[in-house]
Coordinates of C-alpha atoms and ligand atoms in Angstrom, one line a residue:
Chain A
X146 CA 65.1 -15.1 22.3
X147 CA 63.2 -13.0 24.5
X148 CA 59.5 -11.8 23.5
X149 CA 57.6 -9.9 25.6
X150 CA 53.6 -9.3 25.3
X151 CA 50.7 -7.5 26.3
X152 CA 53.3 -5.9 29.5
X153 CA 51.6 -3.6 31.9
X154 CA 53.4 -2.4 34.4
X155 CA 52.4 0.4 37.3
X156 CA 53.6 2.2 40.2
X157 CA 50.2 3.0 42.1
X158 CA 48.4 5.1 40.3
X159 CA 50.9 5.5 37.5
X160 CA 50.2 3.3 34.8
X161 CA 54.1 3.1 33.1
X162 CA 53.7 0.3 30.5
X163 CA 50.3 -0.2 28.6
X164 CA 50.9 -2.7 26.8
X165 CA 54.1 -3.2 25.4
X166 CA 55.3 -5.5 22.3
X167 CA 58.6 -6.4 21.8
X168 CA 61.0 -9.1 20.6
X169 CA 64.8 -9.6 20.6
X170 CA 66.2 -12.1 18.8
X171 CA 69.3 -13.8 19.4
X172 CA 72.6 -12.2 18.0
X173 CA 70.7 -9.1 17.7
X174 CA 71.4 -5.6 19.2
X175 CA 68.3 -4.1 19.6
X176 CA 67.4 -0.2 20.7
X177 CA 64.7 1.0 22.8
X178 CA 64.6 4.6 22.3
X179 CA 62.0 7.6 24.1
X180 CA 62.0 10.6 25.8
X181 CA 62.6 10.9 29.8
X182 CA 59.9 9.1 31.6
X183 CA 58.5 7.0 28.6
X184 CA 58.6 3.6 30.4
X185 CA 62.1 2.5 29.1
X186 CA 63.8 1.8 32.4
X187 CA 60.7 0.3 33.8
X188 CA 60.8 -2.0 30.5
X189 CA 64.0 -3.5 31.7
X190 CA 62.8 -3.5 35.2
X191 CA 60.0 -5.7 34.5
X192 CA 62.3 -8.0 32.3
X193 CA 64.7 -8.6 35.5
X194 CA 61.9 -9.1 38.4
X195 CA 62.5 -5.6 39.8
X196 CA 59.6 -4.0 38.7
X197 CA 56.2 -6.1 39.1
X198 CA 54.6 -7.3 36.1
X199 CA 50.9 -6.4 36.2
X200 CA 49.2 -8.6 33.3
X201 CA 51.0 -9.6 30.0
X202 CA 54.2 -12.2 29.5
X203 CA 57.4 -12.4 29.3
X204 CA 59.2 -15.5 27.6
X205 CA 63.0 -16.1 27.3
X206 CA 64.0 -18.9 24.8
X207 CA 60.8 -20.1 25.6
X208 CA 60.8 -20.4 28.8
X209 CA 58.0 -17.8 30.9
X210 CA 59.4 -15.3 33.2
X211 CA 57.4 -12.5 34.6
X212 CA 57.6 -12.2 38.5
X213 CA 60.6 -14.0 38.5
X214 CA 63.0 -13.3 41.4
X215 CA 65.9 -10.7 40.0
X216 CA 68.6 -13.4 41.1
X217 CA 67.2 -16.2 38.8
X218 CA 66.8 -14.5 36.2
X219 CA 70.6 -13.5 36.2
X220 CA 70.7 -17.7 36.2
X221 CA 69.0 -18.0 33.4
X222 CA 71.4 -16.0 31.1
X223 CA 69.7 -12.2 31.7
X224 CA 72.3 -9.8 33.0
X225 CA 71.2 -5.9 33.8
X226 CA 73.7 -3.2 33.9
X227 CA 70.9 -0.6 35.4
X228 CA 70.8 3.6 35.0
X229 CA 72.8 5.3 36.6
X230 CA 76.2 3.1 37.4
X231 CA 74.9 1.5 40.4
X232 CA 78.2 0.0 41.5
X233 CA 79.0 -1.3 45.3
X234 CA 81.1 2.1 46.0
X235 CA 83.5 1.1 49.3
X236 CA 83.6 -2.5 47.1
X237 CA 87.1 -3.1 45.3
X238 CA 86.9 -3.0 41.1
X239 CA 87.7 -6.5 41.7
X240 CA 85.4 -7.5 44.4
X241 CA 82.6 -5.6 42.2
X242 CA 83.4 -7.9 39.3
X243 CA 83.2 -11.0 41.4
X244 CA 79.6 -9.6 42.3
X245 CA 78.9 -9.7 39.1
X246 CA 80.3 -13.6 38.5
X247 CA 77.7 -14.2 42.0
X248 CA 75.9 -16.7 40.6
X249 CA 78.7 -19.1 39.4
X250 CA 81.1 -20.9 41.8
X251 CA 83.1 -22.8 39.1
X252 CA 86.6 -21.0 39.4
X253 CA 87.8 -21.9 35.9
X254 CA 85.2 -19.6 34.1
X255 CA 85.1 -16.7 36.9
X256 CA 88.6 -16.1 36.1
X257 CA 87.8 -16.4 32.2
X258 CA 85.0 -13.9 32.8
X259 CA 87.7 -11.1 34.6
X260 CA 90.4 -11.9 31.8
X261 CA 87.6 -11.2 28.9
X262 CA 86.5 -8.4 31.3
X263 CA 89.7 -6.6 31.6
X264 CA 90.7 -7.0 28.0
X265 CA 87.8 -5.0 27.1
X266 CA 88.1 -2.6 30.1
X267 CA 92.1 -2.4 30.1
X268 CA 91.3 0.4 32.7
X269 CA 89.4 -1.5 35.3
X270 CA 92.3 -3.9 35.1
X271 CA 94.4 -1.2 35.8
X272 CA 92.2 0.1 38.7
X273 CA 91.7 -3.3 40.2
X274 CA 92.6 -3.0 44.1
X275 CA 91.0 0.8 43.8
X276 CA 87.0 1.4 45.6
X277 CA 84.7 1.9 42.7
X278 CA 83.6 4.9 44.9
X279 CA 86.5 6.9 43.4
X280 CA 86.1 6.1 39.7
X281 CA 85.8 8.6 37.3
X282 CA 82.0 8.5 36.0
X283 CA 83.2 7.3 32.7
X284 CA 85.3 4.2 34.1
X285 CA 82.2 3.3 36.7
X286 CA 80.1 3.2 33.8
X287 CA 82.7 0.7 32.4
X288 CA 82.8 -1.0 36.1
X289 CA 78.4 -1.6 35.5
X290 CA 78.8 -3.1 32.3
X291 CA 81.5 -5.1 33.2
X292 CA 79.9 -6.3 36.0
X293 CA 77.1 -7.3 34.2
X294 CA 79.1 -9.2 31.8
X295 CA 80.7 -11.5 35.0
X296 CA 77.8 -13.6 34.9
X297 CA 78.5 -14.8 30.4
X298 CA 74.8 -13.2 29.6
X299 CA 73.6 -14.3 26.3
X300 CA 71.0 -11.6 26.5
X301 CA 72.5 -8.3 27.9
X302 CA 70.4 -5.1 29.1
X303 CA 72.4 -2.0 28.7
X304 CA 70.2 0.7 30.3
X305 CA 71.8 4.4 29.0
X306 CA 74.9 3.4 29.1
X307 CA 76.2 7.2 27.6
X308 CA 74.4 9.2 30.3
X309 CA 76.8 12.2 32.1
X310 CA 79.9 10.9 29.8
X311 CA 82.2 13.1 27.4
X312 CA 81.5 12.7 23.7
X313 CA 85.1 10.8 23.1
X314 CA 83.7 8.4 25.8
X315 CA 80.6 8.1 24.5
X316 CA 82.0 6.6 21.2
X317 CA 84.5 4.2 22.6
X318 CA 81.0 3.1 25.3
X319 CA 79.0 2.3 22.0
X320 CA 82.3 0.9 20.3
X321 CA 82.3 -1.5 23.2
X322 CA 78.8 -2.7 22.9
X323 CA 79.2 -3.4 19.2
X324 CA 82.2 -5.8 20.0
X325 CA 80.4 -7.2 22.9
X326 CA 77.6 -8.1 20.3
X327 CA 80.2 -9.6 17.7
X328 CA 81.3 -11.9 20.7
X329 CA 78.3 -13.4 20.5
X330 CA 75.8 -11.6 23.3
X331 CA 72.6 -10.4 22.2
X332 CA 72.0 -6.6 23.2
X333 CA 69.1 -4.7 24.5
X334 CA 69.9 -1.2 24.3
X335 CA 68.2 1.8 26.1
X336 CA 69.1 5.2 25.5
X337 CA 68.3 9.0 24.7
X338 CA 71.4 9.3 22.3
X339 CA 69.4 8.1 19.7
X340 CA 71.5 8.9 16.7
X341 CA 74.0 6.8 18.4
X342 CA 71.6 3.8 19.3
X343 CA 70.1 3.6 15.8
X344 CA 73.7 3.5 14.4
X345 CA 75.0 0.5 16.4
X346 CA 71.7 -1.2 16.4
X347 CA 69.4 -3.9 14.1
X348 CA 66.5 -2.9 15.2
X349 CA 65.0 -0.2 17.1
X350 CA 61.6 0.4 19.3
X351 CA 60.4 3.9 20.1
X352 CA 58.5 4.0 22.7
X353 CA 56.1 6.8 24.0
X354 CA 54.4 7.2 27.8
X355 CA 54.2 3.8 28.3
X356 CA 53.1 2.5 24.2
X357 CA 55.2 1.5 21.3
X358 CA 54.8 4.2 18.9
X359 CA 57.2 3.0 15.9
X360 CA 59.4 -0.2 15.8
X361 CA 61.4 -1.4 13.1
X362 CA 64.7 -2.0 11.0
X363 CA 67.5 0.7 12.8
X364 CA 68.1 1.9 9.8
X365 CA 64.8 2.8 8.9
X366 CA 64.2 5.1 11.6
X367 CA 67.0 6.5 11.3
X368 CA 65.2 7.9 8.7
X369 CA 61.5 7.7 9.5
X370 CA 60.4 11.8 9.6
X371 CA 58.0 10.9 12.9
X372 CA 61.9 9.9 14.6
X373 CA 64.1 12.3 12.8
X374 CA 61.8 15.7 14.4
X375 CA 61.2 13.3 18.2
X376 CA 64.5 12.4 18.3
X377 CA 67.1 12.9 16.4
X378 CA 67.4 16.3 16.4
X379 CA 65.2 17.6 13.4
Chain B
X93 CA 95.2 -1.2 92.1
X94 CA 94.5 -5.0 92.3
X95 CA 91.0 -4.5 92.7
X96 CA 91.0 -2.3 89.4
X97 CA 92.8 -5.1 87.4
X98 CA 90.1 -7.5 88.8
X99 CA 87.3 -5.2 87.8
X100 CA 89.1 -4.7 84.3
X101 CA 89.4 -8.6 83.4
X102 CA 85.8 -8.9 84.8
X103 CA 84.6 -6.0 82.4
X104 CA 86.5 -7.7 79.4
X105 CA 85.0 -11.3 79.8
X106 CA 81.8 -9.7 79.8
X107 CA 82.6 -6.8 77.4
X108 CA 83.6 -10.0 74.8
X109 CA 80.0 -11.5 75.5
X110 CA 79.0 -8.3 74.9
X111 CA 80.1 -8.0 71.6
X112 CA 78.4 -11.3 70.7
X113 CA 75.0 -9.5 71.5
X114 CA 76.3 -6.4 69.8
X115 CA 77.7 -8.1 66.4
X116 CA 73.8 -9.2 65.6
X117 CA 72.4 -5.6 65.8
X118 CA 75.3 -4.2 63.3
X119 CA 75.0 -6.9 61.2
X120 CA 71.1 -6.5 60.7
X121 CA 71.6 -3.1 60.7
X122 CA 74.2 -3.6 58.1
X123 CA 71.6 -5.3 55.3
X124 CA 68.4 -4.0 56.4
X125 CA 69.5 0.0 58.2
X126 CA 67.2 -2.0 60.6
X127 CA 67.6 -2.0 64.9
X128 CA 65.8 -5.5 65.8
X129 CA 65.0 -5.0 68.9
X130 CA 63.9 -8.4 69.1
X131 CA 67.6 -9.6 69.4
X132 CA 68.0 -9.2 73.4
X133 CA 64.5 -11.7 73.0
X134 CA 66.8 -14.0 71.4
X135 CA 69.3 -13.5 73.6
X136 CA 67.1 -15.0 76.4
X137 CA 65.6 -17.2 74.4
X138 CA 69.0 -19.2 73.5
X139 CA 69.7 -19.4 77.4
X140 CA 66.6 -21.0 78.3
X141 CA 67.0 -23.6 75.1
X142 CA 70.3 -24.4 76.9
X143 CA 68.3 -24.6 80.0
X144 CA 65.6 -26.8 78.5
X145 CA 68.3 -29.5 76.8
X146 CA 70.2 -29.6 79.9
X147 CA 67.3 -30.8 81.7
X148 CA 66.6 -33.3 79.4
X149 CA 70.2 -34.6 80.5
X150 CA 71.5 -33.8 76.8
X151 CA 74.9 -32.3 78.3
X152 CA 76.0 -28.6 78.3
X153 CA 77.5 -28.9 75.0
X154 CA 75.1 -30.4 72.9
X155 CA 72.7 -28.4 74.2
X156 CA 74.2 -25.4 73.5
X157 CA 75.1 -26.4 70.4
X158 CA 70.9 -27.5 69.9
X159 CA 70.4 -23.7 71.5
X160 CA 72.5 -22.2 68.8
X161 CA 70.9 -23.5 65.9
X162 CA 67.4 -22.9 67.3
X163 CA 67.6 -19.8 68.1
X164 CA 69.4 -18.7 64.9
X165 CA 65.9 -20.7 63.3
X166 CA 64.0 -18.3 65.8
X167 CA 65.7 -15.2 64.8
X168 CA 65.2 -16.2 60.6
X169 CA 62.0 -17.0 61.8
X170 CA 60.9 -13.4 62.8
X171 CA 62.3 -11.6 60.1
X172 CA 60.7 -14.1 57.7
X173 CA 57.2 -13.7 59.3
X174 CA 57.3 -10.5 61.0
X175 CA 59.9 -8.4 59.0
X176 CA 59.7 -9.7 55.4
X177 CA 56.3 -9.0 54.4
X178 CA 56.6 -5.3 56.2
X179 CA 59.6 -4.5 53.7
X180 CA 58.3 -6.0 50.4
X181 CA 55.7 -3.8 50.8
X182 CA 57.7 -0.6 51.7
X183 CA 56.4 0.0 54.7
X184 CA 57.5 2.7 56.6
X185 CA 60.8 1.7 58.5
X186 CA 58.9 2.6 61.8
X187 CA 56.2 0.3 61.5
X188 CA 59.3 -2.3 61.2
X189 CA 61.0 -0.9 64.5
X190 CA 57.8 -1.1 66.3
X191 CA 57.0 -4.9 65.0
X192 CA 60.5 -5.7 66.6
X193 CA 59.9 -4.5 69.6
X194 CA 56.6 -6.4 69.8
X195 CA 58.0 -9.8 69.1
X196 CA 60.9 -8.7 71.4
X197 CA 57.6 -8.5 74.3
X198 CA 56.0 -11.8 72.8
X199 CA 59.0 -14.0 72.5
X200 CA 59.4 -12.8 76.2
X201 CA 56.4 -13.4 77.5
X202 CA 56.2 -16.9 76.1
X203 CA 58.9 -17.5 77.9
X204 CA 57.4 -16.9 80.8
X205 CA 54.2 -18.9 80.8
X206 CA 53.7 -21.1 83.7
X207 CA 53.5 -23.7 81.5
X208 CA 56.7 -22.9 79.2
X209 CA 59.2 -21.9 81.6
X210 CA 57.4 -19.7 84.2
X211 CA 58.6 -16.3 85.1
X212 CA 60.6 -16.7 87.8
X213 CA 64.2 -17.0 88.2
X214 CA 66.1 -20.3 87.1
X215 CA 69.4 -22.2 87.9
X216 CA 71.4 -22.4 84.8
X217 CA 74.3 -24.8 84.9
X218 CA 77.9 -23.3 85.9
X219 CA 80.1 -22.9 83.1
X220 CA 83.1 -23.0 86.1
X221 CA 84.3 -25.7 84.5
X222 CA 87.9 -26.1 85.3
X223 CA 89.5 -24.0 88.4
X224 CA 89.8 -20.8 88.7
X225 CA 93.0 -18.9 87.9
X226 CA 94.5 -16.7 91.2
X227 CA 96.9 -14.3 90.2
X228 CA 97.9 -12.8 93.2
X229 CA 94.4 -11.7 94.9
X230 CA 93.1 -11.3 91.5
X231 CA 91.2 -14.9 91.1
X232 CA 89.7 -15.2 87.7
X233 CA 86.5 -18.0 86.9
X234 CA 86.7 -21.0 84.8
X235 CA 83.7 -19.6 83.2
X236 CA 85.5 -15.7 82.2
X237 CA 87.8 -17.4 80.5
X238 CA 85.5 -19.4 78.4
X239 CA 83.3 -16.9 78.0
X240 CA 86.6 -14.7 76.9
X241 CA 88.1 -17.3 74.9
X242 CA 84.7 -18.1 73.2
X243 CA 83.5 -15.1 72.6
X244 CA 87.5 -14.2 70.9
X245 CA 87.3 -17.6 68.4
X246 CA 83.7 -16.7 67.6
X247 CA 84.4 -12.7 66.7
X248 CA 87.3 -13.7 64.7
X249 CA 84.7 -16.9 63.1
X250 CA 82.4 -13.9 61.9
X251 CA 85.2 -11.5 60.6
X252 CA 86.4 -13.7 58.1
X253 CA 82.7 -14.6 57.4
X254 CA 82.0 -11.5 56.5
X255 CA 85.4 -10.2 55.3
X256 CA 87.2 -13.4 53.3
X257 CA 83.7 -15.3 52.3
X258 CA 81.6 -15.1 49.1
X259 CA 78.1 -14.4 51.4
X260 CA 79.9 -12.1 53.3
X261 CA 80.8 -10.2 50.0
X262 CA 77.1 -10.2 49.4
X263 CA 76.2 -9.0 53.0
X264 CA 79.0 -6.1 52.2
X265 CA 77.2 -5.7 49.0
X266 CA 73.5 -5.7 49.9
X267 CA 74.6 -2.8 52.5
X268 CA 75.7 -0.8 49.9
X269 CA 73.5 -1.3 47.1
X270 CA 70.4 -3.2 47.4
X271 CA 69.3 -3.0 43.7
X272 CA 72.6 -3.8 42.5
X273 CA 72.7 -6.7 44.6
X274 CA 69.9 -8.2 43.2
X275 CA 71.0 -7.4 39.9
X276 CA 74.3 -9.0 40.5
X277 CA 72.3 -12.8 41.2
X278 CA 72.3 -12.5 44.5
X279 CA 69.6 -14.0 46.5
X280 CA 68.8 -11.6 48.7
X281 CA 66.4 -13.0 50.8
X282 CA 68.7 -15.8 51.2
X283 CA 71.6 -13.8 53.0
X284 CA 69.5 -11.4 54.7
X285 CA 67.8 -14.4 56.4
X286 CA 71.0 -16.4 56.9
X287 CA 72.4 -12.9 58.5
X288 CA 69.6 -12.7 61.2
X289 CA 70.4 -16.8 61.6
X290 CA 73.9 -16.1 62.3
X291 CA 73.0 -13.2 65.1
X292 CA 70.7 -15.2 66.7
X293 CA 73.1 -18.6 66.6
X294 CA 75.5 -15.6 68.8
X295 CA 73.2 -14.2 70.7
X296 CA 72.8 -18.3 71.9
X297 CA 75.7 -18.7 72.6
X298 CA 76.0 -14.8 74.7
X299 CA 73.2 -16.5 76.6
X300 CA 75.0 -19.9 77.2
X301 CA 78.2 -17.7 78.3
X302 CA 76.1 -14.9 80.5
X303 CA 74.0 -17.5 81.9
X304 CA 76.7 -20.1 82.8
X305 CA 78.5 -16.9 84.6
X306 CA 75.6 -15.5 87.0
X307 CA 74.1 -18.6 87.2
X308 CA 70.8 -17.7 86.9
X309 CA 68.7 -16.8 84.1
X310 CA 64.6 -15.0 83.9
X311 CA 62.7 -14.2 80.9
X312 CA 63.4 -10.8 80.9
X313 CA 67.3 -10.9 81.0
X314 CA 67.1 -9.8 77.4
X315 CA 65.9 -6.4 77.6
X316 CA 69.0 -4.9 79.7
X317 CA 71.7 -6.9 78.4
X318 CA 70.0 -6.4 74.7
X319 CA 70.1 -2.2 74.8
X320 CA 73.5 -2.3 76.7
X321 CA 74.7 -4.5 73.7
X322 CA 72.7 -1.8 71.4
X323 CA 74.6 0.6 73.0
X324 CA 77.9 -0.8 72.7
X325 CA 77.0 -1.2 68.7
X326 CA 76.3 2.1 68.2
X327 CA 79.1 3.5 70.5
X328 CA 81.1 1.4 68.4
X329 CA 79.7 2.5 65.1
X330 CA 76.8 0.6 63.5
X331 CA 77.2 -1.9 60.9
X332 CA 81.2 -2.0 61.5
X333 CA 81.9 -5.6 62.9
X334 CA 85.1 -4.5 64.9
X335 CA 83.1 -1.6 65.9
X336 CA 80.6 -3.8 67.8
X337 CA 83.9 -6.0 69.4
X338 CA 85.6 -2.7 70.7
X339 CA 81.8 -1.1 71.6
X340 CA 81.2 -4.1 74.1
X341 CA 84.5 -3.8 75.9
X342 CA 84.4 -0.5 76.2
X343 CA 81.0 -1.4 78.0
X344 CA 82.1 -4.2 79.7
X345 CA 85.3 -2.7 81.0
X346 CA 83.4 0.7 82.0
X347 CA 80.6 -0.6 84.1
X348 CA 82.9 -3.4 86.1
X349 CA 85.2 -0.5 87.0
X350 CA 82.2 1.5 87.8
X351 CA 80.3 -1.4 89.7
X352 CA 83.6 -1.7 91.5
X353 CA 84.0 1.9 93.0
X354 CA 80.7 3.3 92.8
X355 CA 78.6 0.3 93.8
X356 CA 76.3 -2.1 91.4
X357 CA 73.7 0.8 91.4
X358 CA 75.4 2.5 88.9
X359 CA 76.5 -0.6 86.7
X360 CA 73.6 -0.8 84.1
X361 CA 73.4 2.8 83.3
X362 CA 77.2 2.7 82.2
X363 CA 77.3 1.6 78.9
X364 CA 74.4 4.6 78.2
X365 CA 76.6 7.4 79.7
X366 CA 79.3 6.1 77.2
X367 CA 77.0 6.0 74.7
X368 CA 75.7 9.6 75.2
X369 CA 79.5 11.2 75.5
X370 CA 80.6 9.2 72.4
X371 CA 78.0 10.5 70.1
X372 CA 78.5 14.2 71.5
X373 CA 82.7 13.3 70.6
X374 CA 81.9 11.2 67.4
X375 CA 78.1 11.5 66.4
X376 CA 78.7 7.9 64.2
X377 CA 80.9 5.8 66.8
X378 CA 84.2 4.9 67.0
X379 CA 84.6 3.4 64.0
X380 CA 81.1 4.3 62.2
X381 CA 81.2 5.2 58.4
X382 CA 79.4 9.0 57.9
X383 CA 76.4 8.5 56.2
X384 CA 75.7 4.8 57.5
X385 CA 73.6 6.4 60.3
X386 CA 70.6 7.6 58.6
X387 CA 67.7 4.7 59.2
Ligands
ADP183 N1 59.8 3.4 41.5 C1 58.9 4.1 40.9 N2 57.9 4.6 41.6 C2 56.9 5.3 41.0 N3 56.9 5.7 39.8 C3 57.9 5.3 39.0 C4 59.0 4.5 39.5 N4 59.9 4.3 38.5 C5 59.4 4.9 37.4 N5 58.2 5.6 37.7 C6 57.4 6.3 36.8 O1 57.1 5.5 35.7 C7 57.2 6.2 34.5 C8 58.3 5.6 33.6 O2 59.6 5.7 34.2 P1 60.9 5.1 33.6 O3 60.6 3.7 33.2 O4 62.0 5.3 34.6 O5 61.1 6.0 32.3 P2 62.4 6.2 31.4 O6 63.4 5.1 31.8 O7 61.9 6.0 30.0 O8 62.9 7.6 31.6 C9 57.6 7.6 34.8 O9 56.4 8.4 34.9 C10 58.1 7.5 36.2 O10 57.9 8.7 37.0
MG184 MG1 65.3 5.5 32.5

């Protein structure tokens, strides 16, 4: 579904991405794992046209599309729910959502896309009218993935989802993305809870300052040594 | 007391066309945190488009209507050429100010090439269209209460543009959040360009309105009426709509009562005096969000 080759990627004199492999195929949830600064956001960046690609492609479902404006992308079935809850904060829950649906006028499946919305978020539905300014960090996390669910992605980039929340939130976050996934949208996970990721996921990436170090079946790193001492904790 | 009522409706005709001016700062400052100081350019340009199609015998309407959507094309125009290429490659939001302020002189001084329309004065049609209204020895022009009435329709046009449409959601949106915006699927450089159209499509029509009122129009009419307007967006708060509508009447209002009692000498420094004792009272406007301010 979406392959990506050969990506370079650099801010000025910081080369972030040197090269990176890495395929996601659909129905998967795939993990991109790696300490802070690794390249992982910038990965994602690159994929939605916010980051310039520098050499190397980008294909999804065949179709080639580095450098492509962030807003066609999201046409083409890519939907990015960025670090950091980047939510519209004197914007309604509601009016964040219908952000979110921005690229389809069709009525009928805008309203779909709140009803499947709300049933997963109960909580936003309950916080409709309310500014997503004054949202609990746990429930604007919900509001960014929501949002990015608006537009029906089939591919879906979650990027640390689990930052700042509580550990009971953290588990009902990754118990969300694994239903999202069983509805049918394919996943591209970033995180540093890696035990987590490699839990929910098929297959995993690790990347390291700006290289694929290890990639492979989930639950093979989950036990790789190299991944286990990096990562995981010892 | 009459003559104060007389200088009050006078300042709230004018205060309206004001707002028209003031509405396209906030609303590029809204998207971009940007003051285009090419807008009072505009401004002038939009009369003398009138001008022009009226002298082709096109008729007042259409060629207002003609001025409107040319100068909205001029003001997409500049950012596209001028502004654009300065923020895709993050320059410094200084070198941006500056590049306004240039076009502002060069739309300007176009303007007044012998050859375009020459700098001196010119007659612009009346827009005393109908009689005036006495009311007592209070006599109001034809062309107040257009400009009034106008100015109301189009102000409550661009509130529920902004606040009941799906491009205004994405103006509110790109204000807040730029990233998000894009990441949402919406094309930014489609609304930020349609947002500079629609402030120069009102600066037109501010210039059809003013014009059509003193009669006369020059080149350079822009730059005063375009920082008073500044003025009455700031004093109003920045990037608030409403705050830009109550901004220009406070102007309006202020220097026709001033004008009125303490001669026209004082009249154009008014709406900076306001300007200078809101801030001291309330540093982001009347109606300014904290935190909106920092450009
Ligand atoms: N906008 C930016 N400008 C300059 N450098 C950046 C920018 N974004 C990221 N970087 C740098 O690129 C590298 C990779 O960053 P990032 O992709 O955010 O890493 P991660 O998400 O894995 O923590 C880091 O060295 C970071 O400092
Ligand atoms: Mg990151």
């Amino acid at each position: 579904m979406l392959k990506i080759e050969g990506l370079h990627v650099s801010y000025g004199p910081i080369h972030a991405l040197k090269g990176i492999d890495l395929e996601v195929n659909e129905g998967e949830i795939v993990t991109l794992i790696g300490s802070n600064g690794a390249g992982k956001s910038t990965t994602l960046n690159a994929i939605t046209g916010l980051a310039k690609v520098q050499s190397g492609d980008i294909s999804f479902n065949g179709r080639h599309i580095a450098n492509i404006s962030p807003y066609r992308i999201v046409r083409l079935g890519i939907s990015h729910s960025p670090e950091g809850r980047e939510v519209f904060p004197a914007l309604t829950v509601h009016e964040n959502l219908r952000l979110g649906a921005y690229s389809r006028s069709d009525k009928r499946s805008v309203a779909a896309a709140y009803e499947r919305v709300y049933a997963l978020f109960p909580r936003l539905k309950e916080r409709t009218g309310q500014t997503a300014g004054t949202l609990s960090g746990g429930e604007q996390q919900m509001l960014a993935i929501g949002r990015a669910l608006m537009s029906e992605p089939k591919l879906l980039l979650l990027d640390e989802p689990s930052m700042g929340l509580a550990p009971n939130l953290v588990a009902m976050i990754f118990e969300l993305i694994q239903s999202i996934n069983q509805q049918g949208t394919t996943i591209l996970l970033i995180e540093q809870n890696a035990n987590m990721a490699l839990s929910i996921a098929h297959r995993a990436y690790v990347l390291e300052t700006g290289t694929i170090a290890i990639a492979g079946a989930a639950a093979e790193l989950a036990r790789d040594p190299r991944v286990k001492s990096a990562y995981l904790g010892g | 007391m009459q003559t104060f009522l007389g200088a009050v409706i006078n300042g709230l005709a004018l205060g309206m066309a004001y707002a028209l001016i003031a509405v396209g700062y906030s609303m590029v400052f809204g998207v971009l945190r940007l003051i285009n100081f090419s807008h009072g350019a505009v401004y002038a340009f939009g009369a003398y488009m009138v001008f022009f199609f009226v002298s082709l015998k096109l008729g007042l309407l259409a060629s207002i209507l003609l001025s409107v959507v040319i100068s909205g094309l001029l003001a997409m125009l500049v950012d596209k050429v001028a502004l654009e290429p300065l923020r895709k490659k993050k320059s410094i939001p200084i070198a941006t100010l500056i590049t306004t302020i240039g076009v502002s002189f060069i739309i300007q001084n176009v303007l007044s090439i012998e050859y375009v329309f020459g700098s001196e004065r010119r007659a612009f049609p009346s827009t005393n269209l109908f009689a005036n209204l006495s009311i007592g020895n209070i006599t109001i022009q034809s062309s107040q209460i257009i400009m009034l009435i106008v100015a109301v329709l189009l102000l409550g046009v661009l509130t529920f543009l902004v606040q009941g449409t799906k491009v205004g959601l994405a103006m509110r949106a790109i204000e807040q959040n730029r990233k998000a915006a894009h990441l949402a699927g919406i094309n930014v450089d489609l609304v930020i360009s349609f947002t500079f159209f629609i402030g120069g499509a009102c600066a037109a029509i501010a210039g059809a309105l003013i014009g059509g009122y003193y009669g006369v129009i020059n080149p350079g009419m822009g730059s005063t009426i375009g920082l008073k307007a500044f003025a009455a967006a700031v004093v109003g708060g920045i990037g608030v709509l409403h705050g830009a509508v109550v901004g220009g009447l406070v102007v309006g209002v202020v220097e026709c009562v001033a004008a009125q009692y303490l001669g026209s000498n004082v009249r154009d420094p008014m709406a900076f005096v306001i300007l200078i004792l809101i801030l001291i009272l309330k540093p982001n406007g009347l109606f300014g969000k904290k935190g909106i301010t920092k450009v």
